[in-house]
Coordinates of C-alpha atoms in Angstrom, one line a residue:
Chain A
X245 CA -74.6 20.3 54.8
X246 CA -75.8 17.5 52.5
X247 CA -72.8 17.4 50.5
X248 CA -70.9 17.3 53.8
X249 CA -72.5 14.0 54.8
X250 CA -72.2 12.7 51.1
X251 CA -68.2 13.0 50.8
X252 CA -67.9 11.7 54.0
X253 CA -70.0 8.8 53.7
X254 CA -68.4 7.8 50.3
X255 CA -64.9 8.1 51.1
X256 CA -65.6 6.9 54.6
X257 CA -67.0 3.7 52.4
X258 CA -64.4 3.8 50.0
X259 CA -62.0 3.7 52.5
X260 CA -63.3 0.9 54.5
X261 CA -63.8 -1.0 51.5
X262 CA -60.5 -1.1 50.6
X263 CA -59.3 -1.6 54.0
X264 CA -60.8 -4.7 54.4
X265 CA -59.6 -5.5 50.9
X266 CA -56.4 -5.8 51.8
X267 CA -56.9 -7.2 55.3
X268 CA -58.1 -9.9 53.6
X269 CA -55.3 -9.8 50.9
X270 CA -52.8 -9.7 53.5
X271 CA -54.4 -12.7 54.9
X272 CA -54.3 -15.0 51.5
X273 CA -50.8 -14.3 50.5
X274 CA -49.2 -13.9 54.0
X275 CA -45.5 -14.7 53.1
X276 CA -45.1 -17.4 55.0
X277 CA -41.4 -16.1 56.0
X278 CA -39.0 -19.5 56.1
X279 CA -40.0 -20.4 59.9
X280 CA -36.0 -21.6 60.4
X281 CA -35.1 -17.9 59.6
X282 CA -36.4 -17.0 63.4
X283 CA -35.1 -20.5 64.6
X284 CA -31.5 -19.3 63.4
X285 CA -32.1 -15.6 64.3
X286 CA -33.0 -17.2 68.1
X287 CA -29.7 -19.9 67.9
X288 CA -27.3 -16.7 66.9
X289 CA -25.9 -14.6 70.0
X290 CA -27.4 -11.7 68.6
X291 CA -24.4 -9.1 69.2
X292 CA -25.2 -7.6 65.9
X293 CA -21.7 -7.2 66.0
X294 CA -21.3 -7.2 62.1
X295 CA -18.1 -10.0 62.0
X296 CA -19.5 -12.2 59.7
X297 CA -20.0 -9.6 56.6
X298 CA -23.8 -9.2 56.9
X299 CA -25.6 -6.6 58.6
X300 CA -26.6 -8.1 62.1
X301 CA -27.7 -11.3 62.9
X302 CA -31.0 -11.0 60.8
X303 CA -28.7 -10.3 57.4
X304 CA -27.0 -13.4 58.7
X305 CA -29.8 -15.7 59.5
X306 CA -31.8 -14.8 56.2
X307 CA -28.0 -15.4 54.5
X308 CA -28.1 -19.0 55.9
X309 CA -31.4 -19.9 55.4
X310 CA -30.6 -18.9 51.5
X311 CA -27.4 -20.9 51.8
X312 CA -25.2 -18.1 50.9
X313 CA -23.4 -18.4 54.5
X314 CA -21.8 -21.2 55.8
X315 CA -23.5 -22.3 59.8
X316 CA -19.2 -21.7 61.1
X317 CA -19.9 -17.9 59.7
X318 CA -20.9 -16.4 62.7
X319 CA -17.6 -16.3 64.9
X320 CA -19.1 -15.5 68.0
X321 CA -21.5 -18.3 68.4
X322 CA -18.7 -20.5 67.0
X323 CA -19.5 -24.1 67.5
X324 CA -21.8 -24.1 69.6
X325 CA -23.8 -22.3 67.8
X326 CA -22.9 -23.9 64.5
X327 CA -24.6 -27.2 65.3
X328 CA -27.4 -25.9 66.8
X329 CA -27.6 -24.0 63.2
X330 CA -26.6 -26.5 61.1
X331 CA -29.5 -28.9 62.9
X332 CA -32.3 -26.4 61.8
X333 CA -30.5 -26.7 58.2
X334 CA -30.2 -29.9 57.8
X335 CA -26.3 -29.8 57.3
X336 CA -23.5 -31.2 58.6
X337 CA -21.1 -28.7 60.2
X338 CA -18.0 -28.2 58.6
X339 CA -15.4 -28.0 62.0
X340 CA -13.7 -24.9 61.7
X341 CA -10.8 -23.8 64.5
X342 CA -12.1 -21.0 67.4
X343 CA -9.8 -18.8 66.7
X344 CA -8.6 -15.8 69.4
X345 CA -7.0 -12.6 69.1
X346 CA -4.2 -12.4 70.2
X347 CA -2.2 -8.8 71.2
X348 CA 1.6 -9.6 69.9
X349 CA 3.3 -6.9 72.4
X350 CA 4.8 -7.6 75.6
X351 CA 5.9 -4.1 76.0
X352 CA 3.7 -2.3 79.5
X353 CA 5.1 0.3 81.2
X354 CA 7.4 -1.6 82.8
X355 CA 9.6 -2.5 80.1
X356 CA 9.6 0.5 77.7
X357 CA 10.0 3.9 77.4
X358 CA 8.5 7.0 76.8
X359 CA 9.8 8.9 74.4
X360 CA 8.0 12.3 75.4
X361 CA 4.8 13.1 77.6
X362 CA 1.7 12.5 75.7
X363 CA -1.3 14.7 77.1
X364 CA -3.9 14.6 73.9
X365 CA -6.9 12.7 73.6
X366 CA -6.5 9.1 75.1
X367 CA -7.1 7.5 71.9
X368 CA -4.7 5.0 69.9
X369 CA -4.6 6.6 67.0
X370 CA -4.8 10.3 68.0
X371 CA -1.8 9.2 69.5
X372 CA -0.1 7.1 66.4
X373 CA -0.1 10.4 64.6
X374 CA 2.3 11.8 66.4
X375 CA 5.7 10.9 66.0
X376 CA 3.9 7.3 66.1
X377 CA 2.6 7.6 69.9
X378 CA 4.9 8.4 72.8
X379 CA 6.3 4.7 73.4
X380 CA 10.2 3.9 72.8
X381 CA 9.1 1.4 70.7
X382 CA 7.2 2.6 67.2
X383 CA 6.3 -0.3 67.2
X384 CA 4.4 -0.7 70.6
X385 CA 1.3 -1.1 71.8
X386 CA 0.2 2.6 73.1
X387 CA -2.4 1.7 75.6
X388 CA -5.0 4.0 74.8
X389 CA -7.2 0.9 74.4
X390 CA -9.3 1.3 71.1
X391 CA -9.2 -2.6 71.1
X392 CA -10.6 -2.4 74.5
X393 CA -13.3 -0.1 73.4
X394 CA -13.8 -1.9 70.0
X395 CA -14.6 -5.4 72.0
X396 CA -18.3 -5.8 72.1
X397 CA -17.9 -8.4 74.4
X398 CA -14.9 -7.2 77.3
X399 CA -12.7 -9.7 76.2
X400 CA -9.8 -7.6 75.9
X401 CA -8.6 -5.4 79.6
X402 CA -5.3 -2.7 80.0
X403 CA -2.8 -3.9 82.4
X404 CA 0.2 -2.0 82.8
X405 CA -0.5 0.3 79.6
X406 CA -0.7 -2.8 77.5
X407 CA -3.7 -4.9 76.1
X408 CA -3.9 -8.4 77.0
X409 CA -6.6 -10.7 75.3
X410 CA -8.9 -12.9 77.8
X411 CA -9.0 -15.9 75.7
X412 CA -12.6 -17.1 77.3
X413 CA -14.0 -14.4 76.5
X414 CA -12.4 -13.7 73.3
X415 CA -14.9 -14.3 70.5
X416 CA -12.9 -14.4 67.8
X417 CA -14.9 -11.4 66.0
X418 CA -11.9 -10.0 64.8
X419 CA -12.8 -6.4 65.4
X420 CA -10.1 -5.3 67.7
X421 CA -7.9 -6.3 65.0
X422 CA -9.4 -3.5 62.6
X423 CA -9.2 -1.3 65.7
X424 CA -5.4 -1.4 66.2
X425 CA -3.3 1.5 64.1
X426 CA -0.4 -0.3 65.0
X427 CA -1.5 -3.8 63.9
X428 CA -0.4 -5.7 66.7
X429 CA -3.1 -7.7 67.1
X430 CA -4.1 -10.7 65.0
X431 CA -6.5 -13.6 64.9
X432 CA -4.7 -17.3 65.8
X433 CA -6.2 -20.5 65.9
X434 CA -6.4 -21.5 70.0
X435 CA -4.4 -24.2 69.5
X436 CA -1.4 -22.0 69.0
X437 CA 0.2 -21.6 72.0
X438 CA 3.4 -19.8 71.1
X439 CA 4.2 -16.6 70.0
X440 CA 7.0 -13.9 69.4
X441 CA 5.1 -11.1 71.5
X442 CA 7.1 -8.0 69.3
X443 CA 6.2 -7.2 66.0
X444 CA 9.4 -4.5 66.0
X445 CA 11.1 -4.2 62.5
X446 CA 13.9 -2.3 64.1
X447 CA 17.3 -3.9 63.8
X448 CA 18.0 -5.6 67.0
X449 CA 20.4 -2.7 68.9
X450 CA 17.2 -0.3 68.1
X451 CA 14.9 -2.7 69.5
X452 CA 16.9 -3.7 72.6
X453 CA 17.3 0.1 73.6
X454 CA 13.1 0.5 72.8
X455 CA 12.2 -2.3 75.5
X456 CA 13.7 -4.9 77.3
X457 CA 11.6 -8.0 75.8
X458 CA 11.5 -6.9 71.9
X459 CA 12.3 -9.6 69.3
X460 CA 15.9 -8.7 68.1
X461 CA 16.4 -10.9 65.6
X462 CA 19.0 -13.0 67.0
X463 CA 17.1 -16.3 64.9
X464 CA 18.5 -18.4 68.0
X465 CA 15.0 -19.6 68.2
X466 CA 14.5 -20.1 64.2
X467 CA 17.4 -22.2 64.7
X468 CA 16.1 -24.2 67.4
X469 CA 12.9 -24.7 65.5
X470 CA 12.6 -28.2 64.2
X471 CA 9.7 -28.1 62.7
X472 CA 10.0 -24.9 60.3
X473 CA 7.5 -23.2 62.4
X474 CA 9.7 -19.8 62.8
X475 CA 10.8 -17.8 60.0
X476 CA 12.8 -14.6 60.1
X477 CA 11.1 -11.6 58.6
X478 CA 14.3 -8.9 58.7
X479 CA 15.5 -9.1 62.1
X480 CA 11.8 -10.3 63.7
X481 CA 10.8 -13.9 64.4
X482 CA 7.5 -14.9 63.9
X483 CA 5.9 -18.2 64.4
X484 CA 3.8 -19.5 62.5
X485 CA 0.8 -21.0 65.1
X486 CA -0.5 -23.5 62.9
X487 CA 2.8 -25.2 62.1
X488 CA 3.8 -24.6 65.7
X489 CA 3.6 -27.9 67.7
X490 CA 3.7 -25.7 71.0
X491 CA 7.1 -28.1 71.7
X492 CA 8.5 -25.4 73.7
X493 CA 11.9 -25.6 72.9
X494 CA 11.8 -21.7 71.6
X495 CA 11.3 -20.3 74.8
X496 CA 14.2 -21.3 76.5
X497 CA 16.6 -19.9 74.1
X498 CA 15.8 -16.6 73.6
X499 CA 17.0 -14.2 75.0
X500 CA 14.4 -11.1 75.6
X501 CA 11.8 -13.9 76.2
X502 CA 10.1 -12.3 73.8
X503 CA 8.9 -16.3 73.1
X504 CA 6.2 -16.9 75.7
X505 CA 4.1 -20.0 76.2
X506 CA 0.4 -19.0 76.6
X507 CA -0.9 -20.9 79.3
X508 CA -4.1 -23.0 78.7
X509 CA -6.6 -22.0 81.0
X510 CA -6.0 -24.0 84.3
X511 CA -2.7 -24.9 83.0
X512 CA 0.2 -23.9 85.6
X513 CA 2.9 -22.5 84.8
X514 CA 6.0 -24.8 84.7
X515 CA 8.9 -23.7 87.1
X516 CA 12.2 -24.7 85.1
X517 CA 11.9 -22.0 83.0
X518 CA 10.8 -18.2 84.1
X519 CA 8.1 -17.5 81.2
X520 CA 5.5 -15.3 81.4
X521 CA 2.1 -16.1 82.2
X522 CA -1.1 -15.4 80.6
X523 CA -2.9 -13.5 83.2
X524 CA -0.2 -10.5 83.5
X525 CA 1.7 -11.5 80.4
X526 CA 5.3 -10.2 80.9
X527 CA 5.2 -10.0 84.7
X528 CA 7.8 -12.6 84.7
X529 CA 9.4 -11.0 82.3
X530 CA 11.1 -8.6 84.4
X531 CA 12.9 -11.2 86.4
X532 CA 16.2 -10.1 86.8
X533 CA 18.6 -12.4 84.2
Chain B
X56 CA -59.2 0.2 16.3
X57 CA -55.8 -1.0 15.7
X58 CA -54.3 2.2 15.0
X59 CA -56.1 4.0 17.5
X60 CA -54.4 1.4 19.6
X61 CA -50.4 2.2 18.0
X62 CA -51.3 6.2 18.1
X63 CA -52.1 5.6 22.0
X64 CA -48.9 3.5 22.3
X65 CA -46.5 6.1 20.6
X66 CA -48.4 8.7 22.3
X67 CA -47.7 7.3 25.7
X68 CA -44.7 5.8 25.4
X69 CA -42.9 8.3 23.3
X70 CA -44.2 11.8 22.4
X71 CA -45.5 12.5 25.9
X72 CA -43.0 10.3 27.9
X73 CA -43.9 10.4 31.6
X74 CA -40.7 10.7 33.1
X75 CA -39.0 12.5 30.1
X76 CA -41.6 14.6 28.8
X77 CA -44.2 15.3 31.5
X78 CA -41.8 15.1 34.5
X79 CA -43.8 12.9 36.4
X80 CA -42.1 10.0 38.8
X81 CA -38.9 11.5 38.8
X82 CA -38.0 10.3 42.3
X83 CA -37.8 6.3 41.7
X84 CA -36.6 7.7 38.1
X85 CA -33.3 8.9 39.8
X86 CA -33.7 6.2 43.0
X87 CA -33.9 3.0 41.2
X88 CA -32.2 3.4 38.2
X89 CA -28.4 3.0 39.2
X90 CA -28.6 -1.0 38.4
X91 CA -30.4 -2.1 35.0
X92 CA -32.3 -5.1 37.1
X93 CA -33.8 -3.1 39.8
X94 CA -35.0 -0.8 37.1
X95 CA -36.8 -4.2 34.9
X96 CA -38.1 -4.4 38.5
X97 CA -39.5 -1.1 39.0
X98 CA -40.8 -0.7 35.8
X99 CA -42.9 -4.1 36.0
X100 CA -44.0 -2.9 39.1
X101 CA -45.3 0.2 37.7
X102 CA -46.6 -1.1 34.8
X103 CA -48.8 -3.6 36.8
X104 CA -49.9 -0.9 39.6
X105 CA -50.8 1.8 36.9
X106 CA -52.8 -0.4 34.7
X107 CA -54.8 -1.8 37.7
X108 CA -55.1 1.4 39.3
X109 CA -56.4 3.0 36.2
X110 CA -58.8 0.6 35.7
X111 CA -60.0 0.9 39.3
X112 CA -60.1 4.7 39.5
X113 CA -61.8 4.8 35.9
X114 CA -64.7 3.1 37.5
X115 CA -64.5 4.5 40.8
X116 CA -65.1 7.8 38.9
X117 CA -68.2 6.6 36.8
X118 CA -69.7 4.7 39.6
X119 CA -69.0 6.5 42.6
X120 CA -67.8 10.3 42.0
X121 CA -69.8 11.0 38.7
X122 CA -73.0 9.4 40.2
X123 CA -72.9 11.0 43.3
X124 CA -71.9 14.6 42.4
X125 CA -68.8 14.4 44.0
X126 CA -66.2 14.8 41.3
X127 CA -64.6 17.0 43.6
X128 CA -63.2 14.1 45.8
X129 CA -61.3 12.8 42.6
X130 CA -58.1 13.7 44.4
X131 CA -58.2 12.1 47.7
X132 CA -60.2 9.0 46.7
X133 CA -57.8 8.2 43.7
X134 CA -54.8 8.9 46.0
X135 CA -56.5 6.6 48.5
X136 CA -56.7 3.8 45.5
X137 CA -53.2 4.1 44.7
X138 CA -52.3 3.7 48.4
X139 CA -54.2 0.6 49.0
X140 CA -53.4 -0.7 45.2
X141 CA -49.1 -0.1 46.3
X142 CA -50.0 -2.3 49.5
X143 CA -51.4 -4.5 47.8
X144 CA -49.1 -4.9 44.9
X145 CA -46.3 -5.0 47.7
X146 CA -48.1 -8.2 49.6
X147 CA -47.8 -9.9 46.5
X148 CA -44.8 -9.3 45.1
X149 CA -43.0 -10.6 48.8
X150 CA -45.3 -13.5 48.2
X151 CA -44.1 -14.3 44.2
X152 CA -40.8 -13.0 44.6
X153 CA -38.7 -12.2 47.5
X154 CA -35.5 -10.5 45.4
X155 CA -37.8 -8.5 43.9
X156 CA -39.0 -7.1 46.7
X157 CA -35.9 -6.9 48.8
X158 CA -34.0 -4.8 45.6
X159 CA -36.8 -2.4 45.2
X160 CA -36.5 -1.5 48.9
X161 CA -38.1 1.5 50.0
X162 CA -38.8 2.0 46.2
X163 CA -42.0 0.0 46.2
X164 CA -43.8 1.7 48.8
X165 CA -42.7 5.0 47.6
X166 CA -45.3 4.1 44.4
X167 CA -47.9 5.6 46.9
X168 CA -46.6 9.1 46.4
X169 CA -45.5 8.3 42.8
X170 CA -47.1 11.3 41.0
X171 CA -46.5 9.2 37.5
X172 CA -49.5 7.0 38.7
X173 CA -52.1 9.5 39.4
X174 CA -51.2 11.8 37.0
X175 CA -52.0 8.8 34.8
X176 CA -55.2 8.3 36.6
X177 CA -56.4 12.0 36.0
X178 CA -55.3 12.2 32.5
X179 CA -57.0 9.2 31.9
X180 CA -60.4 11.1 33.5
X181 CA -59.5 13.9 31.5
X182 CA -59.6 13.1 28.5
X183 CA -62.3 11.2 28.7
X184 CA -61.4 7.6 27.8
X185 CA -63.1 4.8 27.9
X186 CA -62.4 2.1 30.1
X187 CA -60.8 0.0 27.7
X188 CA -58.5 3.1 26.9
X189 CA -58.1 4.1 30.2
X190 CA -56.5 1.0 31.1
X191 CA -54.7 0.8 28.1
X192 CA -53.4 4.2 28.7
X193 CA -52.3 3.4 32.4
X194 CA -50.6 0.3 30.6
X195 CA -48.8 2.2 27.8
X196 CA -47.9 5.1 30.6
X197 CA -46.0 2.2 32.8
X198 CA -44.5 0.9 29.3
X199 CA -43.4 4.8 28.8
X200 CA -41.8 5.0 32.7
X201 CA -40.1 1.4 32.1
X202 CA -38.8 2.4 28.4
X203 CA -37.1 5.8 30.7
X204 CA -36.2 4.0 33.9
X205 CA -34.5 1.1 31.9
X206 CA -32.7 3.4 29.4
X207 CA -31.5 5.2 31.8
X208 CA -30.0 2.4 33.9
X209 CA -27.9 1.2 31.4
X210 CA -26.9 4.9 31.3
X211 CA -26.3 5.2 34.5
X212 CA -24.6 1.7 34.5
X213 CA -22.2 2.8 31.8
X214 CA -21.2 5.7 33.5
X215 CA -20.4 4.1 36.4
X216 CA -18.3 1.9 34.7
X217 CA -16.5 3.1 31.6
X218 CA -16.7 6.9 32.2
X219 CA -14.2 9.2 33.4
X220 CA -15.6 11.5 35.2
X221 CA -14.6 14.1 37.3
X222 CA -14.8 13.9 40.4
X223 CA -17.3 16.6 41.6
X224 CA -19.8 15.6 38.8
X225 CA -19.5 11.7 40.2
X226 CA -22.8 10.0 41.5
X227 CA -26.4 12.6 41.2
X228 CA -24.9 15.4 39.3
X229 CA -23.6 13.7 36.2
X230 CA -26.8 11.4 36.3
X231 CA -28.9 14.7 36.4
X232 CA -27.2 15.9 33.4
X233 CA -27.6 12.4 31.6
X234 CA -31.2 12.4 32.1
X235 CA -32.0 15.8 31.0
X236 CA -30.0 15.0 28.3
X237 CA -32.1 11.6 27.4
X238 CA -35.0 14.1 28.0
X239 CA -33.9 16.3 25.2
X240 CA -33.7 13.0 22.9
X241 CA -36.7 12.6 23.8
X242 CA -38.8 15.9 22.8
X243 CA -37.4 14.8 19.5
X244 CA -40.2 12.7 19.5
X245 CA -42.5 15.5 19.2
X246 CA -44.6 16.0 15.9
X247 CA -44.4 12.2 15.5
X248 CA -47.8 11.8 15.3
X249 CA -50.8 14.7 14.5

């Protein structure tokens, strides 16, 4: 019974001894963790959403704090954010663009095809594997909506089989552009307000008989450019949105209106010339020419 | 003195190697060795825990387990030693240097249940050192795991880099094979010293 009491007692002391040992330790060389890490981590929109390259909004905040991330890193706070950040630091903020995603397909249900019944798994690329998804167009948005699912922040909604990017929402994380198999959607600075909405490389006939408002390489509108910010890629336009001085003069001439001037939010649409609007992008599209 | 000093080195260093000779501390052996500075890191870390926590359990068995009759606790109280001693060693190192402790990870903690340090503890008991020996012993030990942990880094490191090698054996297999192979090397050490 004795020895009971003894092993008890001793380890019971041993224990306690060392327990206030390191209380005490853990007192004295308390790591006084950089106090603007958890000003940061509080100025950041905590998504964890992963789009600047560290894990989470902690990786990021420790990353600035160490200087090894720039305050513009975290897209979804954006500017906003960036100040705020760079005013804990100490910096000045280096002004980047917002950019937003933008979804370069115009072709819903109402202007393409199918070219079979599709009944597998409602998934974007479940469907790209076969035969490259049901859509005329191979090159098509399918409308499953893996960008819609990807979007941590609802930016992105399905209208008419096809997915249109709310730009206000839109926070430029870049994740529904990983999310895409057909890689139709890519990040633009918002001051881009023109685009060729078709990324088909079909030759034009192909294209035309695909949808009605594919890009088919007519150049009328590289022609029309004057400021060099079309180029042909085969028979596909593309602008190039940061040359683009959003003149408009593209969107008259071509002839699928596959050019379409995004409106700026509470900008109206201007009635000379039937182009599609942002809200149900290539609704006006199907105007009868 | 001197060359009782040198025999203990070469005895704890080489002939009866820790990691390759004894098998003890194999875990952050094959955790932490796959970058040469995490292994530097390690090793230090080892060194510094097992000399303090031989010194400590040396005297915890003369002052507390011998004297009381309770030898039979050695176990328990020098595992409880080594667990405060790790917590310890951890506040510190996040105070002194925060890469350190961010690359060894989960590594440092995992020092608790390294068997390296209280088999070094127990042999120290055993054998019936004295406390100058003892913590030389622990010392010379950590030296032993660091010689292992950084050879084998660089190993590891080369492999990584320059070796071709298939692609089943890629990763924990082929390292397994290099480091019973570094273990071999190392029973060559045996006879070194009578």
């Amino acid at each position: 019974m004795n020895e009971i009491i003894i092993a008890t007692v001793i380890l019971s002391a041993l224990g306690l001894f060392f327990g206030v040992g390191l209380s005490i330790a853990s007192k004295i060389f308390a790591v006084t963790e950089d106090e603007r890490v958890a000003k940061i981590r509080a100025l950041l929109p905590g998504a964890n959403c992963g789009a600047c390259g560290y894990p989470g909004c902690d990786g990021l905040a420790v990353a600035l704090v160490e200087g090894k991330a720039r305050v513009l890193d975290c897209p979804v706070g954006g500017e906003t954010a960036g100040d705020a950040i760079a005013e804990v630091l100490g910096l000045a903020v280096e002004k980047g663009e917002k950019m937003v995603a933008r979804v370069l397909c115009k072709g819903d249900c109402d202007v393409s095809r199918d070219k079979f019944s599709y009944d597998g798994l409602q998934d974007c690329v479940a469907a790209a594997q076969i035969f490259g998804g049901s859509k005329s167009c191979r090159f098509g948005c399918l409308g499953y909506g893996n960008c819609q699912r990807a979007c941590p922040f609802g930016a992105i909604d399905m209208i008419k089989g096809l997915a249109v990017v709310d730009e206000a929402r839109c926070k430029s994380c870049g994740l529904c552009v990983a999310a895409c198999p057909k890689a139709l959607i890519e990040m633009a600075p918002m001051t881009g307000r023109h685009f060729v909405f078709c990324k088909s490389k079909d030759k034009g006939a192909a294209t035309k008989k695909a949808c009605d408002v594919g890009c088919i390489g007519c150049t009328r509108c590289f022609k029309t450019c004057k400021y060099g910010a079309i180029r042909m890629e085969g028979p596909l336009a593309i602008i190039d949105p940061c040359v683009c001085t959003n003149c408009g003069e593209c969107v008259p001439v071509c002839p699928t209106h596959s050019i379409v001037r995004i409106l700026a939010p509470g900008e109206t649409a201007p009635t000379a010339v039937p182009v599609g609007e942002e809200a149900t992008p290539a609704s006006a599209e199907q105007s009868p020419s | 003195m001197a060359e009782q000093i040198i025999t203990s080195f070469l005895a704890a260093v080489l002939i009866e190697n820790f990691v390759l000779v004894r098998f003890l501390g194999i875990c952050p052996f094959v955790g932490v060795s796959k970058r040469l500075e995490t292994a530097v890191g390690m090793g230090g870390a080892v060194i510094f825990v097992m000399a303090l926590a031989s010194a400590i359990t040396w005297l915890i068995q003369r002052f507390v387990l011998t004297a009381f009759q309770v030898e039979y606790l050695q176990t328990i109280a020098f595992i409880l030693v080594i667990a405060s001693l790790v917590q310890f060693v951890e506040l510190i190192i996040k105070k002194v240097s925060r890469g350190l402790y961010d690359s060894l990870g989960v590594y440092l903690p995992l020092i608790t249940t390294n068997c390296a340090i209280l088999g070094a503890c127990i042999i120290n008991i055993q054998k019936g050192f004295d406390f100058i020996n003892a913590v030389l012993y622990g010392t010379f030990a950590g030296m032993g795991f660091t010689l292992a942990i950084v050879l084998f880094a660089g190993i590891r490191e080369r492999l990584e880099l320059f070796s071709d090698v298939p692609a089943n054996m890629k990763g924990f297999p082929i390292s397994l094979v290099a480091a019973s192979l570094v273990s071999l090397a190392f029973f060559g050490f045996q006879g070194l010293i009578k």
